[in-house]
Amino acid sequence: AVLRMVAERLRGRLQDLLGSPADGAWQIARLGGDEFVLVARAEDGARAGDAPALAEAMMQAFASPFEHQGYEF
């Protein structure tokens, strides 16, 4: 249940940054345990050098703790 919350928070942050995944511009999946992978299509002049900024923005999604069943994560 906790990893589902993590995935939802990450998905929400990515939607804020990249828009809806419905257009196929990006996809996120849980590999196993606490590992997730993001595949994002480069568009509109985006380049591989933009990846660190995207990664930092994703990490900021977890900068503040969240609660689940009375526990803070």
N, CA and C of each residue as an Amber inpcrd file, in Angstrom:
protein
   219
   0.8190000  -1.1910000   0.0000000   0.0000000   0.0000000   0.0000000
   0.8660000   1.2600000   0.0000000   1.9910000   1.2250000   0.7000000
   2.8630000   2.4020000   0.7590000   3.4660000   2.6720000  -0.6160000
   3.9060000   1.6370000  -1.3070000   4.5070000   1.8490000  -2.6250000
   3.4740000   2.3530000  -3.6330000   2.2270000   2.0020000  -3.4460000
   1.1800000   2.5680000  -4.3080000   1.0680000   4.0660000  -4.0720000
   1.1700000   4.4760000  -2.8120000   1.1280000   5.9110000  -2.4950000
   2.3290000   6.6220000  -3.1130000   3.4900000   5.9930000  -3.0460000
   4.6920000   6.5620000  -3.6470000   4.4830000   6.7160000  -5.1540000
   3.9570000   5.6770000  -5.7890000   3.7270000   5.7250000  -7.2290000
   2.7340000   6.8250000  -7.5940000   1.6810000   6.9800000  -6.8020000
   0.6870000   8.0190000  -7.0830000   1.2840000   9.4160000  -6.9230000
   2.1160000   9.5940000  -5.9050000   2.7580000  10.9010000  -5.7130000
   3.6930000  11.1920000  -6.8850000   4.4490000  10.1960000  -7.2840000
   5.3700000  10.3670000  -8.4040000   4.5980000  10.6350000  -9.6950000
   3.5450000   9.8910000  -9.9420000   2.7260000  10.0890000 -11.1360000
   2.1320000  11.4980000 -11.1550000   1.6570000  11.9620000 -10.0120000
   1.0960000  13.3100000  -9.9380000   2.1250000  14.3810000 -10.2480000
   3.3140000  14.2080000  -9.7220000   4.3890000  15.1840000  -9.9760000
   4.7630000  15.1900000 -11.4520000   4.8300000  13.9980000 -12.0470000
   5.1620000  13.9170000 -13.4590000   4.0790000  14.5470000 -14.3200000
   2.8280000  14.4040000 -13.9270000   1.7570000  15.0550000 -14.6740000
   1.8840000  16.5700000 -14.5880000   2.2960000  17.0670000 -13.4210000
   2.5300000  18.5090000 -13.2800000   3.6410000  18.9750000 -14.2210000
   4.6870000  18.1640000 -14.3400000   5.8550000  18.5390000 -15.1400000
   5.6870000  18.2740000 -16.6290000   5.0910000  17.1260000 -16.9660000
   5.0900000  16.6610000 -18.3510000   3.7120000  16.5870000 -18.9980000
   2.6760000  16.8210000 -18.2190000   1.3300000  16.6850000 -18.7520000
   0.8480000  15.2460000 -18.6480000  -0.2760000  15.0040000 -19.2320000
  -0.9110000  13.6880000 -19.1480000  -0.1100000  12.6260000 -19.8930000
  -0.0250000  11.4140000 -19.3200000   0.6660000  10.3330000 -20.0300000
  -0.1810000   9.7770000 -21.1780000  -1.4290000  10.2350000 -21.3030000
  -2.3350000   9.6980000 -22.3120000  -1.8120000   9.8870000 -23.7360000
  -0.9950000  10.9240000 -23.9560000  -0.4790000  11.1630000 -25.3080000
   0.7690000  10.3380000 -25.6120000   1.1830000   9.5080000 -24.6680000
   2.3430000   8.6390000 -24.8930000   3.6850000   9.3160000 -24.7150000
   3.6950000  10.5330000 -24.1950000   4.9580000  11.2550000 -24.0180000
   5.8120000  10.6610000 -22.9090000   5.1620000   9.9950000 -21.9510000
   5.9350000   9.3830000 -20.8670000   5.1730000   8.2100000 -20.2740000
   5.9290000   7.3490000 -19.6080000   5.3590000   6.1820000 -18.9420000
   6.2170000   5.8830000 -17.7170000   5.5820000   5.5040000 -16.6400000
   6.3100000   5.1370000 -15.4290000   5.8690000   3.7400000 -15.0140000
   6.8130000   2.9850000 -14.4910000   6.4990000   1.6240000 -14.0530000
   7.3370000   1.2790000 -12.8300000   6.7890000   0.4340000 -12.0020000
   7.5310000  -0.0800000 -10.8450000   8.2430000  -1.3370000 -11.2930000
   9.5560000  -1.3540000 -11.1040000  10.3520000  -2.5180000 -11.4930000
  10.2450000  -3.6220000 -10.4590000  10.2380000  -3.2410000  -9.2160000
  10.1820000  -4.1930000  -8.1170000  10.6850000  -3.5000000  -6.8670000
  10.2070000  -3.9470000  -5.7330000  10.6130000  -3.2980000  -4.4900000
  10.3010000  -1.8200000  -4.5600000  11.2870000  -0.9940000  -4.2810000
  11.0870000   0.4570000  -4.3070000  11.7450000   1.0960000  -5.5220000
  11.8610000   0.3540000  -6.6090000  12.4980000   0.8600000  -7.8210000
  11.4520000   1.1820000  -8.8770000  11.5590000   2.3900000  -9.4330000
  10.6540000   2.8390000 -10.4860000  11.4940000   3.2760000 -11.6730000
  10.9150000   3.1870000 -12.8550000  11.5970000   3.6400000 -14.0630000
  10.6650000   4.5890000 -14.8130000  11.2430000   5.6350000 -15.3710000
  10.4990000   6.6010000 -16.1730000  11.0900000   6.5910000 -17.5730000
  10.2230000   6.4820000 -18.5670000  10.6200000   6.6170000 -19.9620000
   9.8740000   7.8250000 -20.4950000  10.6260000   8.8190000 -20.9440000
  10.0160000  10.0500000 -21.4530000  10.5260000  10.3240000 -22.8590000
   9.6210000  10.6600000 -23.7340000   9.9650000  10.9670000 -25.1140000
  10.4290000  12.4220000 -25.1880000  11.5260000  12.6450000 -25.8620000
  12.0380000  14.0080000 -26.0500000  11.2080000  14.6890000 -27.1340000
  10.7050000  15.8710000 -26.8290000   9.8890000  16.6330000 -27.7740000
  10.2850000  18.1010000 -27.7490000   9.9360000  18.7860000 -28.7970000
  10.0810000  20.2360000 -28.8510000  11.4790000  20.7100000 -28.4780000
  12.4810000  20.0770000 -29.0370000  13.8510000  20.5010000 -28.7970000
  14.4450000  20.0280000 -27.4870000  13.7200000  19.1760000 -26.7430000
  14.2890000  18.6340000 -25.5130000  15.5090000  17.7880000 -25.8640000
  16.4250000  17.6780000 -24.9410000  17.6370000  16.9030000 -25.1930000
  18.0110000  16.1260000 -23.9440000  18.9240000  15.2060000 -24.0920000
  19.3290000  14.3530000 -22.9780000  19.8270000  15.1800000 -21.7940000
  20.3710000  16.3520000 -22.0510000  20.8670000  17.2110000 -20.9860000
  19.7710000  17.7170000 -20.0590000  18.4980000  17.5930000 -20.4770000
  17.3830000  18.0180000 -19.6280000  17.0510000  16.9740000 -18.5640000
  17.5660000  15.7700000 -18.7090000  17.2370000  14.6750000 -17.7930000
  17.5980000  14.9840000 -16.3380000  18.7590000  15.5640000 -16.0320000
  19.0560000  15.8620000 -14.6210000  18.0350000  16.8010000 -13.9710000
  17.5550000  17.7910000 -14.7050000  16.5530000  18.7110000 -14.1510000
  15.2460000  17.9690000 -13.8890000  14.8770000  17.0720000 -14.7720000
  13.6790000  16.2760000 -14.5770000  13.8350000  15.3640000 -13.3640000
  14.9950000  14.7430000 -13.2300000  15.2500000  13.8740000 -12.0790000
  15.1820000  14.6610000 -10.7730000  15.7310000  15.8520000 -10.7570000
  15.6910000  16.6970000  -9.5520000  14.2560000  17.0650000  -9.2040000
  13.4680000  17.4050000 -10.2080000  12.0670000  17.7470000  -9.9620000
  11.3060000  16.5480000  -9.4050000  11.6110000  15.3600000  -9.8900000
  10.9740000  14.1530000  -9.3720000  11.3590000  13.9170000  -7.9130000
  12.6110000  14.1420000  -7.5810000  13.0690000  13.9610000  -6.2020000
  12.3730000  14.9480000  -5.2680000  12.0870000  16.1510000  -5.7610000
  11.4050000  17.1470000  -4.9500000   9.9960000  16.6990000  -4.5700000
   9.4280000  15.7900000  -5.3430000   8.0950000  15.2630000  -5.0200000
   8.0940000  14.5450000  -3.6710000   9.2730000  14.1220000  -3.2340000
   9.3900000  13.3840000  -1.9750000  10.1370000  14.1690000  -0.9080000
  10.3260000  15.4580000  -1.1350000  11.0440000  16.2890000  -0.1730000
  10.2760000  16.4350000   1.1340000   8.9580000  16.4340000   1.0380000
   8.1640000  16.5300000   2.2550000   7.5590000  15.1580000   2.5670000
   7.5120000  14.8050000   3.8470000   6.9870000  13.4880000   4.2180000
   5.4840000  13.3880000   3.9880000   5.0030000  12.1570000   3.9260000
   3.5690000  11.9190000   3.8400000   3.1990000  10.8250000   4.8170000
   1.9390000  10.7550000   5.1650000   1.4670000   9.7900000   6.1540000
   0.6700000   8.6770000   5.4960000   0.8020000   7.5010000   6.0920000
   0.0050000   6.3470000   5.6880000  -0.2570000   5.5000000   6.9190000
  -1.5020000   5.3140000   7.2410000  -1.9290000   4.5250000   8.3960000
  -1.2160000   4.9410000   9.6770000  -1.0910000   6.2700000   9.8540000
  -0.5070000   6.8020000  11.0720000   1.0110000   6.8460000  11.0890000
   1.6640000   6.3950000  10.0320000   3.1230000   6.4220000   9.9490000
   3.5510000   7.4950000   8.9610000   4.6570000   8.1390000   9.2620000
   5.1870000   9.1750000   8.3820000   6.3260000   8.6010000   7.5630000
   6.2780000   8.8570000   6.2650000   7.3130000   8.3680000   5.3380000
   7.9590000   9.5370000   4.6390000
